[in-house]
Every structure is written in C-alpha cells, then in structure tokens.
Coordinates of C-alpha atoms in Angstrom, one line a residue:
M1 CA 33.5 13.0 -9.9
T2 CA 34.8 10.8 -7.0
F3 CA 34.9 7.1 -6.9
E4 CA 32.1 7.0 -4.2
I5 CA 29.8 9.2 -6.3
C6 CA 30.4 6.9 -9.4
V7 CA 29.6 3.7 -7.3
V8 CA 26.4 5.2 -5.8
L9 CA 25.1 6.5 -9.1
I10 CA 25.8 3.2 -10.9
A11 CA 24.2 1.2 -8.0
L12 CA 21.1 3.4 -8.0
I13 CA 20.7 3.1 -11.8
G14 CA 21.1 -0.7 -11.5
M15 CA 18.6 -0.7 -8.6
I16 CA 16.0 1.3 -10.5
S17 CA 16.4 -0.9 -13.6
A18 CA 16.1 -4.1 -11.5
L19 CA 13.0 -2.9 -9.8
I20 CA 11.3 -1.9 -13.0
M21 CA 12.2 -5.2 -14.6
D22 CA 11.0 -7.0 -11.5
K23 CA 14.2 -9.1 -11.3
M24 CA 13.5 -10.1 -7.7
R25 CA 11.7 -8.9 -4.6
P26 CA 12.3 -5.2 -3.9
G27 CA 13.7 -5.9 -0.5
M28 CA 16.4 -8.2 -1.8
I29 CA 17.3 -5.7 -4.6
L30 CA 17.7 -2.8 -2.1
F31 CA 19.6 -5.1 0.3
S32 CA 22.0 -6.0 -2.6
V33 CA 22.6 -2.3 -3.1
I34 CA 23.5 -1.6 0.5
V35 CA 25.8 -4.6 0.5
V36 CA 27.7 -3.0 -2.4
F37 CA 27.9 0.2 -0.4
L38 CA 29.3 -1.8 2.5
C39 CA 31.9 -3.5 0.4
T40 CA 33.1 -0.2 -1.1
G41 CA 33.3 1.6 2.3
I42 CA 30.5 4.0 1.6
L43 CA 28.5 2.6 4.5
S44 CA 29.9 1.3 7.7
P45 CA 28.4 -1.8 9.2
K46 CA 26.7 0.4 11.8
E47 CA 25.2 2.6 9.1
M48 CA 24.1 -0.3 7.1
L49 CA 22.2 -1.9 10.0
E50 CA 20.7 1.3 11.5
G51 CA 17.5 0.9 9.4
F52 CA 16.8 -2.5 10.8
S53 CA 16.5 -1.1 14.3
N54 CA 14.7 2.0 13.3
K55 CA 11.6 2.8 15.3
G56 CA 9.6 3.7 12.3
M57 CA 10.3 0.4 10.6
I58 CA 9.3 -1.6 13.7
T59 CA 6.2 0.6 14.0
V60 CA 5.2 -0.5 10.5
A61 CA 5.7 -4.1 11.4
M62 CA 3.4 -3.9 14.4
L63 CA 0.8 -1.9 12.4
F64 CA 0.6 -5.0 10.1
L65 CA -0.4 -7.1 13.1
V66 CA -2.9 -4.5 14.3
S67 CA -4.5 -4.4 10.8
E68 CA -4.6 -8.2 10.7
G69 CA -6.3 -8.2 14.1
I70 CA -9.0 -5.8 12.8
R71 CA -9.4 -7.9 9.7
Q72 CA -9.7 -11.2 11.6
S73 CA -12.1 -9.7 14.1
G74 CA -14.7 -9.3 11.2
A75 CA -15.3 -5.7 12.1
L76 CA -14.6 -4.5 8.6
T77 CA -16.8 -7.2 7.0
Q78 CA -19.7 -6.0 9.1
L79 CA -19.0 -2.3 8.3
I80 CA -19.0 -2.7 4.5
K81 CA -22.2 -4.7 4.7
R82 CA -23.9 -1.8 6.4
L83 CA -22.4 0.7 4.0
L84 CA -23.6 -1.0 0.8
P85 CA -27.3 -0.4 -0.3
Q86 CA -29.2 -3.6 -0.3
S87 CA -31.9 -2.5 -2.8
K88 CA -31.8 -1.0 -6.3
T89 CA -29.5 2.0 -6.4
T90 CA -27.3 4.1 -8.7
V91 CA -23.5 4.2 -9.0
F92 CA -23.4 7.7 -7.5
K93 CA -25.5 6.8 -4.5
A94 CA -23.5 3.6 -3.8
Q95 CA -20.2 5.4 -4.1
L96 CA -21.5 8.2 -1.8
H97 CA -22.3 5.5 0.8
M98 CA -18.9 3.7 0.6
L99 CA -16.0 5.9 -0.6
P100 CA -15.8 8.5 2.2
S101 CA -16.1 5.9 4.9
I102 CA -13.5 3.6 3.3
A103 CA -11.1 6.6 3.0
F104 CA -11.6 7.3 6.7
I105 CA -10.9 3.7 7.6
S106 CA -7.7 3.5 5.5
A107 CA -6.3 6.6 7.3
F108 CA -5.7 4.3 10.3
L109 CA -5.3 0.9 8.8
N110 CA -3.0 -0.6 6.3
N111 CA -4.8 -0.3 2.9
T112 CA -4.0 -3.8 1.7
P113 CA -6.2 -5.7 4.2
V114 CA -9.0 -3.1 3.7
V115 CA -9.0 -3.8 -0.1
V116 CA -8.6 -7.6 0.4
I117 CA -11.7 -7.7 2.6
F118 CA -13.8 -5.2 0.7
A119 CA -13.1 -6.1 -2.9
P120 CA -14.8 -9.5 -3.1
I121 CA -17.8 -8.3 -1.0
I122 CA -18.2 -5.2 -3.3
K123 CA -17.9 -7.4 -6.4
R124 CA -20.5 -9.8 -5.1
W125 CA -22.8 -6.9 -4.0
A126 CA -22.5 -5.3 -7.5
N127 CA -23.6 -8.4 -9.2
Y128 CA -26.6 -8.6 -6.8
V129 CA -27.8 -5.1 -7.5
K130 CA -27.1 -5.4 -11.2
L131 CA -24.3 -2.7 -11.4
P132 CA -20.9 -3.2 -13.0
A133 CA -18.3 -4.1 -10.4
T134 CA -15.7 -2.2 -12.5
Y135 CA -17.3 1.1 -11.3
F136 CA -16.3 0.4 -7.7
L137 CA -13.1 -1.6 -7.5
I138 CA -10.6 1.0 -8.8
P139 CA -12.3 3.7 -6.8
L140 CA -11.9 1.3 -3.8
S141 CA -8.2 1.1 -4.2
Y142 CA -7.9 4.9 -4.9
V143 CA -9.8 6.0 -1.8
T144 CA -7.6 3.7 0.4
I145 CA -4.6 5.6 -1.0
L146 CA -6.3 9.0 -0.5
G147 CA -7.2 8.2 3.1
G148 CA -3.7 6.9 3.8
I149 CA -2.0 10.3 3.0
C150 CA -4.0 12.1 5.8
T151 CA -2.3 10.6 8.8
L152 CA 1.1 9.5 10.0
I153 CA 0.1 5.8 10.1
G154 CA -2.0 5.8 7.0
T155 CA 0.8 4.5 4.8
S156 CA 4.3 3.1 5.5
T157 CA 5.9 5.9 3.4
N158 CA 4.7 8.6 5.8
L159 CA 6.4 6.7 8.7
V160 CA 9.6 6.3 6.6
V161 CA 9.9 10.0 5.9
H162 CA 9.0 10.8 9.5
S163 CA 11.8 8.5 10.7
M164 CA 14.3 10.0 8.2
M165 CA 13.4 13.4 9.6
Q166 CA 14.1 12.2 13.1
E167 CA 17.4 10.7 12.0
A168 CA 18.4 14.1 10.6
G169 CA 17.7 15.7 14.0
M170 CA 14.2 17.1 13.3
K171 CA 11.0 16.6 15.1
G172 CA 9.0 14.6 12.5
F173 CA 5.3 14.7 11.8
S174 CA 2.5 14.6 14.4
M175 CA -0.4 12.2 13.9
F176 CA -2.6 14.4 11.8
E177 CA -0.1 17.0 10.5
L178 CA -0.1 15.6 7.0
G179 CA -3.8 15.8 7.0
K180 CA -3.5 19.6 6.6
V181 CA -2.8 19.0 2.9
G182 CA -3.9 15.4 2.6
I183 CA -7.5 16.2 3.4
F184 CA -7.7 18.6 0.4
I185 CA -6.3 16.0 -1.9
A186 CA -8.6 13.3 -0.5
L187 CA -11.7 15.4 -0.8
A188 CA -10.8 16.5 -4.4
G189 CA -10.1 12.9 -5.3
I190 CA -13.3 11.5 -3.9
I191 CA -15.4 14.3 -5.6
Y192 CA -13.5 13.5 -8.9
L193 CA -14.4 9.8 -8.6
F194 CA -18.1 10.6 -7.8
I195 CA -18.3 12.7 -11.0
F196 CA -16.1 10.9 -13.5
S197 CA -15.7 7.2 -12.6
K198 CA -18.8 6.1 -14.5
Q199 CA -17.6 8.0 -17.6
L200 CA -13.9 6.8 -17.4
L201 CA -14.2 3.2 -16.2
P202 CA -15.3 0.3 -18.3
S203 CA -18.7 -1.4 -17.8
D204 CA -18.2 -4.4 -20.0
R205 CA -15.4 -6.6 -18.6
P206 CA -16.4 -10.2 -19.2
D207 CA -15.8 -12.1 -16.0
L208 CA -16.2 -15.6 -14.6
S209 CA -17.6 -15.0 -11.2
P210 CA -17.1 -17.3 -8.2
D211 CA -20.8 -17.3 -7.8
D212 CA -21.3 -19.0 -11.2
E213 CA -21.1 -22.8 -10.7
D214 CA -20.0 -24.7 -13.8
D215 CA -19.7 -28.1 -12.3
K216 CA -22.6 -30.5 -11.4
N217 CA -20.7 -31.5 -8.3
S218 CA -22.0 -29.0 -5.7
S219 CA -19.0 -29.6 -3.4
L220 CA -16.8 -27.7 -5.9
H221 CA -16.9 -23.9 -6.2
L222 CA -15.0 -21.3 -8.2
V223 CA -12.6 -19.4 -6.1
E224 CA -10.6 -16.3 -6.9
A225 CA -7.1 -16.3 -5.6
V226 CA -4.5 -13.5 -5.9
I227 CA -0.9 -14.9 -5.8
G228 CA 1.3 -13.6 -3.0
A229 CA 5.0 -13.4 -2.6
R230 CA 5.4 -16.8 -1.0
F231 CA 3.7 -18.8 -3.7
P232 CA 6.2 -21.5 -4.6
G233 CA 5.3 -21.5 -8.3
I234 CA 6.3 -17.9 -9.1
N235 CA 8.1 -17.8 -12.5
R236 CA 7.4 -21.4 -13.2
K237 CA 5.2 -22.6 -16.1
V238 CA 1.6 -23.5 -15.1
S239 CA 2.1 -26.8 -16.9
D240 CA 5.2 -27.6 -14.8
F241 CA 3.6 -26.8 -11.4
D242 CA 1.3 -29.4 -10.0
F243 CA -1.3 -27.0 -8.5
R244 CA -3.7 -29.8 -7.6
R245 CA -1.1 -31.7 -5.6
H246 CA 0.0 -28.6 -3.7
Y247 CA -3.4 -27.1 -3.0
G248 CA -6.1 -29.6 -4.0
A249 CA -7.6 -27.3 -6.6
E250 CA -7.5 -26.9 -10.4
V251 CA -6.6 -23.6 -12.2
K252 CA -9.4 -22.7 -14.6
E253 CA -8.3 -19.2 -15.6
L254 CA -5.4 -16.8 -15.1
R255 CA -6.0 -13.0 -15.2
R256 CA -3.2 -10.5 -15.8
N257 CA -3.2 -6.9 -17.0
G258 CA -6.9 -7.0 -18.0
Y259 CA -6.5 -10.2 -20.0
T260 CA -8.0 -13.6 -19.2
Y261 CA -6.1 -16.7 -20.2
T262 CA -7.6 -20.1 -20.4
N263 CA -4.8 -21.8 -22.4
L264 CA -2.4 -21.9 -19.5
S265 CA 0.3 -24.4 -20.5
N266 CA 3.0 -21.9 -21.6
L267 CA 2.1 -19.2 -19.1
R268 CA 4.3 -18.6 -16.1
F269 CA 2.9 -17.7 -12.6
R270 CA 3.7 -14.2 -11.5
E271 CA 3.1 -12.4 -8.2
N272 CA -0.3 -10.7 -8.1
D273 CA -1.8 -12.8 -10.8
T274 CA -5.4 -13.6 -10.2
L275 CA -6.4 -17.3 -10.5
V276 CA -9.9 -18.7 -10.9
L277 CA -9.8 -22.1 -9.3
H278 CA -12.0 -25.1 -8.9
A279 CA -11.9 -26.0 -5.3
D280 CA -13.9 -27.5 -2.5
D281 CA -15.1 -25.8 0.7
S282 CA -11.9 -26.6 2.6
F283 CA -9.7 -24.6 0.3
I284 CA -10.3 -21.2 1.9
Q285 CA -10.3 -22.6 5.4
T286 CA -6.9 -24.2 4.7
W287 CA -5.2 -21.3 2.9
G288 CA -7.2 -18.3 4.1
D289 CA -4.5 -17.2 6.7
S290 CA -1.6 -18.1 4.5
S291 CA 0.6 -15.5 2.8
V292 CA 0.8 -17.8 -0.2
F293 CA -2.3 -16.0 -1.5
I294 CA -3.0 -12.3 -0.8
M295 CA -6.7 -12.7 -1.3
L296 CA -9.2 -15.6 -1.5
A297 CA -12.9 -15.2 -2.4
N298 CA -15.5 -17.8 -3.2
G299 CA -18.7 -15.6 -3.0
K300 CA -19.3 -16.5 0.6
D301 CA -18.8 -14.6 3.9
Y302 CA -16.1 -15.7 6.3
E303 CA -16.2 -14.3 9.8
P304 CA -13.8 -16.1 12.1
A305 CA -14.5 -14.0 15.2
G306 CA -17.5 -13.2 17.4
K307 CA -19.1 -9.9 18.4
K308 CA -17.0 -9.5 21.6
K309 CA -13.7 -9.7 19.7
R310 CA -15.0 -7.3 17.1
W311 CA -15.8 -4.7 19.7
L312 CA -12.5 -5.3 21.6
A313 CA -10.5 -4.9 18.4
L314 CA -12.2 -1.6 17.6
V315 CA -11.8 -0.3 21.1
L316 CA -8.1 -1.2 21.0
L317 CA -7.7 0.6 17.7
L318 CA -9.4 3.7 19.1
I319 CA -7.1 3.7 22.2
M320 CA -4.0 3.5 19.9
I321 CA -5.1 6.5 17.8
I322 CA -6.3 8.7 20.7
G323 CA -3.4 7.8 22.9
A324 CA -0.8 8.6 20.2
T325 CA -2.5 11.9 19.4
V326 CA -2.9 13.0 23.0
G327 CA 0.6 11.9 23.8
E328 CA 2.0 14.4 21.3
L329 CA 0.5 17.4 23.1
P330 CA 3.1 19.6 24.8
A331 CA 1.1 19.6 28.1
V332 CA 1.3 15.8 28.2
Q333 CA 5.0 15.6 27.2
D334 CA 6.1 18.0 29.9
K335 CA 4.7 15.8 32.6
L336 CA 6.4 12.6 31.4
P337 CA 9.6 11.2 32.9
E338 CA 12.7 12.0 30.9
G339 CA 13.2 9.6 28.0
M340 CA 9.6 8.5 27.9
K341 CA 7.5 9.3 24.8
L342 CA 3.8 8.4 24.4
D343 CA 4.1 8.3 20.6
M344 CA 2.7 5.9 18.0
F345 CA 5.5 3.4 18.7
F346 CA 4.6 3.2 22.4
F347 CA 0.9 2.6 21.8
V348 CA 1.1 0.3 18.8
S349 CA 3.5 -1.9 20.9
I350 CA 1.0 -2.2 23.7
I351 CA -2.0 -2.8 21.4
T352 CA -0.1 -5.5 19.5
V353 CA 0.7 -7.4 22.7
I354 CA -2.9 -7.1 23.9
M355 CA -4.2 -8.4 20.6
A356 CA -1.8 -11.3 20.7
W357 CA -2.7 -12.3 24.2
T358 CA -6.5 -11.9 23.6
K359 CA -6.0 -14.0 20.4
I360 CA -7.6 -11.3 18.2
F361 CA -5.0 -12.6 15.7
P362 CA -3.4 -16.1 16.1
P363 CA -0.2 -15.4 18.1
R364 CA 1.5 -18.6 17.0
K365 CA 1.2 -17.4 13.3
Y366 CA 2.1 -13.8 13.8
T367 CA 5.1 -13.9 11.5
K368 CA 2.7 -14.8 8.6
Y369 CA 0.9 -11.5 8.8
I370 CA 4.0 -9.2 8.5
S371 CA 5.1 -8.2 5.0
W372 CA 8.8 -8.9 5.6
D373 CA 9.7 -7.6 2.1
V374 CA 8.2 -4.2 2.9
L375 CA 10.1 -4.1 6.2
I376 CA 13.4 -5.0 4.5
T377 CA 12.8 -2.4 1.8
I378 CA 12.2 0.2 4.4
A379 CA 15.2 -0.8 6.5
C380 CA 17.5 -0.7 3.4
A381 CA 16.0 2.6 2.3
F382 CA 17.6 4.2 5.3
G383 CA 21.0 2.8 4.2
I384 CA 20.6 4.0 0.6
S385 CA 19.6 7.5 1.8
K386 CA 22.7 7.6 4.1
A387 CA 24.9 6.4 1.2
M388 CA 23.6 9.2 -1.0
D389 CA 24.5 11.6 1.7
N390 CA 27.9 10.2 2.6
S391 CA 29.1 10.0 -1.0
G392 CA 28.0 13.5 -2.0
V393 CA 25.5 12.2 -4.6
A394 CA 22.6 14.0 -2.9
D395 CA 24.5 17.3 -3.0
L396 CA 25.5 16.8 -6.6
L397 CA 22.0 16.0 -7.8
A398 CA 20.5 18.8 -5.7
S399 CA 23.0 21.3 -7.3
Y400 CA 22.1 20.0 -10.7
I401 CA 18.3 20.3 -10.0
I402 CA 18.8 23.8 -8.6
G403 CA 20.9 24.8 -11.6
L404 CA 18.1 23.8 -14.0
S405 CA 15.6 26.0 -12.2
H406 CA 17.8 28.6 -10.5
S407 CA 15.8 31.6 -11.6
Y408 CA 12.4 30.2 -10.5
G409 CA 12.8 29.8 -6.8
P410 CA 11.7 27.1 -4.3
Y411 CA 8.2 26.7 -5.7
V412 CA 9.4 25.2 -8.9
L413 CA 11.8 23.0 -7.0
L414 CA 8.9 21.8 -4.9
A415 CA 7.1 20.9 -8.1
V416 CA 10.2 19.1 -9.5
M417 CA 10.5 17.1 -6.2
F418 CA 6.9 16.0 -6.6
I419 CA 7.4 14.9 -10.2
I420 CA 10.6 13.0 -9.4
T421 CA 9.1 11.2 -6.4
N422 CA 5.9 10.4 -8.3
I423 CA 7.7 8.9 -11.3
F424 CA 9.8 6.8 -9.0
T425 CA 6.6 5.6 -7.2
E426 CA 4.9 4.6 -10.4
L427 CA 8.0 2.8 -11.7
I428 CA 9.4 1.1 -8.5
T429 CA 7.9 1.2 -5.0
N430 CA 6.7 4.0 -2.8
N431 CA 9.3 3.4 0.0
A432 CA 12.2 3.2 -2.4
A433 CA 10.9 6.4 -4.0
A434 CA 11.0 8.1 -0.5
A435 CA 14.5 6.8 0.1
L436 CA 15.8 8.3 -3.1
S437 CA 13.9 11.6 -2.7
F438 CA 14.6 12.4 0.9
P439 CA 18.3 13.2 0.7
L440 CA 17.7 15.2 -2.4
A441 CA 15.0 17.3 -0.6
L442 CA 17.3 17.8 2.4
S443 CA 20.2 18.9 0.3
I444 CA 18.1 21.2 -1.9
S445 CA 16.7 23.0 1.2
D446 CA 20.2 23.3 2.7
Q447 CA 21.6 24.8 -0.5
L448 CA 18.7 27.2 -0.9
G449 CA 18.7 28.1 2.8
V450 CA 15.0 27.4 3.1
N451 CA 12.7 25.4 5.4
P452 CA 12.9 21.7 4.4
M453 CA 9.4 20.8 5.7
P454 CA 7.6 21.7 2.5
F455 CA 9.9 19.3 0.6
F456 CA 9.4 16.5 3.1
V457 CA 5.6 16.8 3.0
V458 CA 5.6 16.9 -0.8
I459 CA 7.6 13.6 -0.8
C460 CA 4.8 12.0 1.3
M461 CA 2.1 13.2 -1.0
A462 CA 3.9 12.3 -4.2
A463 CA 5.0 8.8 -3.0
S464 CA 1.4 7.9 -2.3
A465 CA -0.2 9.5 -5.4
S466 CA 0.1 6.3 -7.4
F467 CA -3.0 6.3 -9.6
C468 CA -2.1 6.1 -13.2
T469 CA -0.4 2.6 -13.2
P470 CA -1.4 -0.6 -11.4
I471 CA 2.1 -1.3 -10.3
G472 CA 2.7 1.6 -7.9
F473 CA 0.5 0.2 -5.1
Q474 CA -0.3 -3.5 -4.3
T475 CA -4.0 -2.5 -3.9
N476 CA -4.1 -1.4 -7.5
L477 CA -2.7 -4.8 -8.6
I478 CA -5.3 -6.6 -6.4
V479 CA -8.3 -4.8 -7.9
Q480 CA -6.8 -5.1 -11.4
G481 CA -7.1 -8.9 -11.2
I482 CA -10.5 -9.2 -9.5
G483 CA -12.0 -6.4 -11.7
N484 CA -10.3 -7.7 -14.9
Y485 CA -9.0 -4.1 -15.6
K486 CA -6.5 -3.3 -18.3
F487 CA -3.4 -1.1 -17.8
T488 CA -5.1 1.7 -19.8
D489 CA -8.0 1.8 -17.5
F490 CA -5.7 3.0 -14.7
V491 CA -4.1 5.6 -17.0
R492 CA -7.5 6.9 -18.2
I493 CA -8.9 7.6 -14.7
G494 CA -5.7 7.8 -12.7
L495 CA -3.6 10.4 -14.6
P496 CA -6.1 13.3 -13.9
L497 CA -6.0 12.3 -10.3
N498 CA -2.2 12.4 -10.3
I499 CA -2.3 15.9 -11.8
M500 CA -4.9 17.0 -9.2
A501 CA -2.6 15.7 -6.4
F502 CA 0.3 17.6 -7.9
L503 CA -1.5 20.9 -8.3
I504 CA -3.0 20.8 -4.8
S505 CA 0.3 19.8 -3.2
V506 CA 2.4 22.5 -4.9
F507 CA -0.1 25.3 -4.2
V508 CA -1.3 24.3 -0.7
I509 CA 1.9 23.0 1.0
P510 CA 3.8 26.3 1.0
Q511 CA 0.8 28.1 2.5
I512 CA 0.8 25.7 5.5
W513 CA 4.6 25.2 5.8
P514 CA 6.3 28.4 4.4
F515 CA 9.7 28.2 2.9

C-alpha cells in the first residue's frame, strides 16, 4: 500500500467521522480534506480548484436564486392554498390533492424552499380541518425528495454526478433521463405514503402552535423559527446567549429530535433546532429574508409580491425548463455555432439575470439566498473524487468490492453501490456520498469492462433516497422540528421506502441502461 493510498484512506475515514459527529459545517470539513491532499502532493493546485469553477456547481448556485425568486413571488403560496381542501376531508383525500403536485413542483425547484413555504401552511390547515399535522409533514418532505430524483435539476446531487461524468469525458444526463427510473420510484413512494402514512405516523404529538396565544398582550405572537447555519448562537448555551437583545424575542421552547424542552438554561443551540418564540409583528418582517433562520412561521400568510410578479416568475421558470430540454435535441445542437450549448447552465444564467433585474428577488441581497456551504461541499467533492482516482484508492476499493462478489456479476455490484451510497447519504451528506461513490463506480465498471451508466444512475437514486433518518436531507430536519417528530418516526415509515427505492433501482436501471 503506497503512501498516497494511506493518506487518502486516513483522510476519508477522518472526514466521514467528522461529518457524522457534526464537528463543523460539511463544506469546511471537505475543504480541510482537499487541503491535506494539496499539502501531500496528491492534488495539484489546479486539480484542487477545478471544482470551484465547475459548471455544475455554478448551475446549482443559480438554481438557488431561481428557487428564491419563485418563493418570493408568492406563486407557491397560492398553489398550496388551492391544493388543500377547505372543508372537512380525510387524510387520504388531502394527500391525494397535495402529494403528486408537490412532487411535480420539486422536480424543478430546490426542495428546501418548497418545504419551508408549504410546511407551516399545511400545519395551520391541518389544525383548521381537525386532522393531525403529523400525517402530512413527513410525507411533504419525502415527496419533495421523490420529485427531485426525476430530473437533472431536481436535486444538486444529480448535477454533481452529471458534472463528474462530463469531467470523465462522458456526455452526462439529459434533463429528463433520470426520470426513466425516478418516475417508478416516485410513483411507488407516493402510493406507499397514501396507503401506510396514517398507520405508521404518530397522531398524538403535543405541540404549542403559533396560533395559540398565551399572552394577554395582543401585539405578541408565538413564532416558530428553524435555526440556520448563520445563527450566531450555535453551540452556545441558551442562558449565555441574549436572544432578546439580538432579535427582540423570547425563546419559550426548543424542539429537537421529537423532544420539547422548556427548561432551556443548560441546552446549547444547534443548527436545525426549532424554537418557539414570543415576538411582535415586526419579527418576521425583519428576519424573514435572513439566512439566520431557515424558516419562520407565525400562523399568518406573508406574500411579498403581486400577481404580475407571480406570473412572470412562473413564465421564466417554464422558459428555463423548456429551453434546456429543447436545447438538448440533436436537431437543435447541429444548428448552433461551434462551442455554444443551449443547456441548463445557459438558460439558468439568463433567467437568474432577468429575475434580478425585474427584482423578483432583491438583487442587493442575492448572496443571502445561496447556500454557500452546499456549493463549497460540491466544489470540494470534485477534488476528493480526483484524489481517490490519482492515489489509486478508487481502484483498490473497486478491486476489493469486485473480489467480494466476483461470482455474482454486475447486478450484485450495482446493489452494493446503492447500499454504500445510501449509507453514506444517511450518515453524512448526499453530495459527499456522491463524491465518494463516483470514482468507485467508474473504477468498478472499468475493471469489469461494462457500461458505467447503470452505476452512475444508481448513485443518483441512492444519494437521494434519504428517508429513514432525519439527518440525510435538510427538509427532513425542518419537518422534524415543526412536526415534533422523533427519530424513530422516520425509521418506521422511511426504512420501507428506502428498501423500495433499492429494489426498483436494482431491477429497473439495467433494463433501461444495459451493462
């Protein structure tokens, strides 16, 4: 075993351990790892920085702004109001109205703003029609994940794998190519939620709703706030952080992992904690656009834009999707000047600029709407993948995996790649999981002499199939707090969904992309 292989293996083990223990933000952990590779000569400065100029990473950055424009236009708020039955209904009928439509929306928008907008509205609606909100919030998160696996832009992981394929000299995915298998998983998942969510989800989570006033002063309301990455009190004791001085509000409760804490003095703030605050009407107006809090809800509607901007935002989104899809057609590509590509990067760049100049999102605040940690994680993922390739770690691990299942053929190896990627996703992050799995998949296919496409597609499916823990996807963490779910609630309903995604992927993918 060479020095380079030892360094990469030790660094990867340390990276996975640090991510699991949540020592710092994922982006900084991955950046630390590629700096180690730079210092040991495994990566050149050019290789280390290639991910930061990668077209896929920049596409993800602009998709954050497009999603923010749709969110601020109020289009999604109006849509969910039309989807939710306003009279007495059943859980099944309500889910039938909302889940397929939400899955479709999340195929084209970042799932975090979809959940941030829909979760408080659905919770308030559930209280109005006298149904447990717990029957709808986990399904909300799950269908945004299921919708995201059906298109190239549905989740950042798909764009990461797509860009890694292009870096390796391959064509990459078309807009709807992943939908050939993703639609089967999405349909099966939605049907599963229709049938089993009422049986597997709790109906008795005690909750202090923002609609319940417990103060005689009518100017104060209860507000739910989910802590974001830029909250300055993270890892500090609640008693040591003067929340009222910083934000003009008082913390009444803190929710974490399905538990509600009212004795807060010895607790420390953590990212994605849900706080129940006493605040006045100015709180959401002041902090609504800040990345200090991922989500704010006070039981009231907030629509910052008018009807014209809503329609303009939707038309621009439609132009982006249709343009990128048509631009991939061979007949269109043949007529373009050399070097010009009408791909997703081309159209999302145009739409982002139009949204900025028409002020669909505030252009002076555009940096607030980009999740920089996700972008740094993606950029560093390319460097980690390259280091695994340069050092020989990818070939070594691929040989070991092939040796374990040498007599079973590529179908078993496809299943192994799904399991490995899915475990990484549940324990760390989906983009880091893709970074670790991609070079393994490429090396396995090279050593077997088979088509690598089935392995790349299975990485996309497995990296998104994060259902049995709340930590794999940020949307799961958001609904965990607002729905007051426990960790075991996700395991109970999510594990069968993981197994379904596994079985469909392993059986369907080779039929569409033969080895």
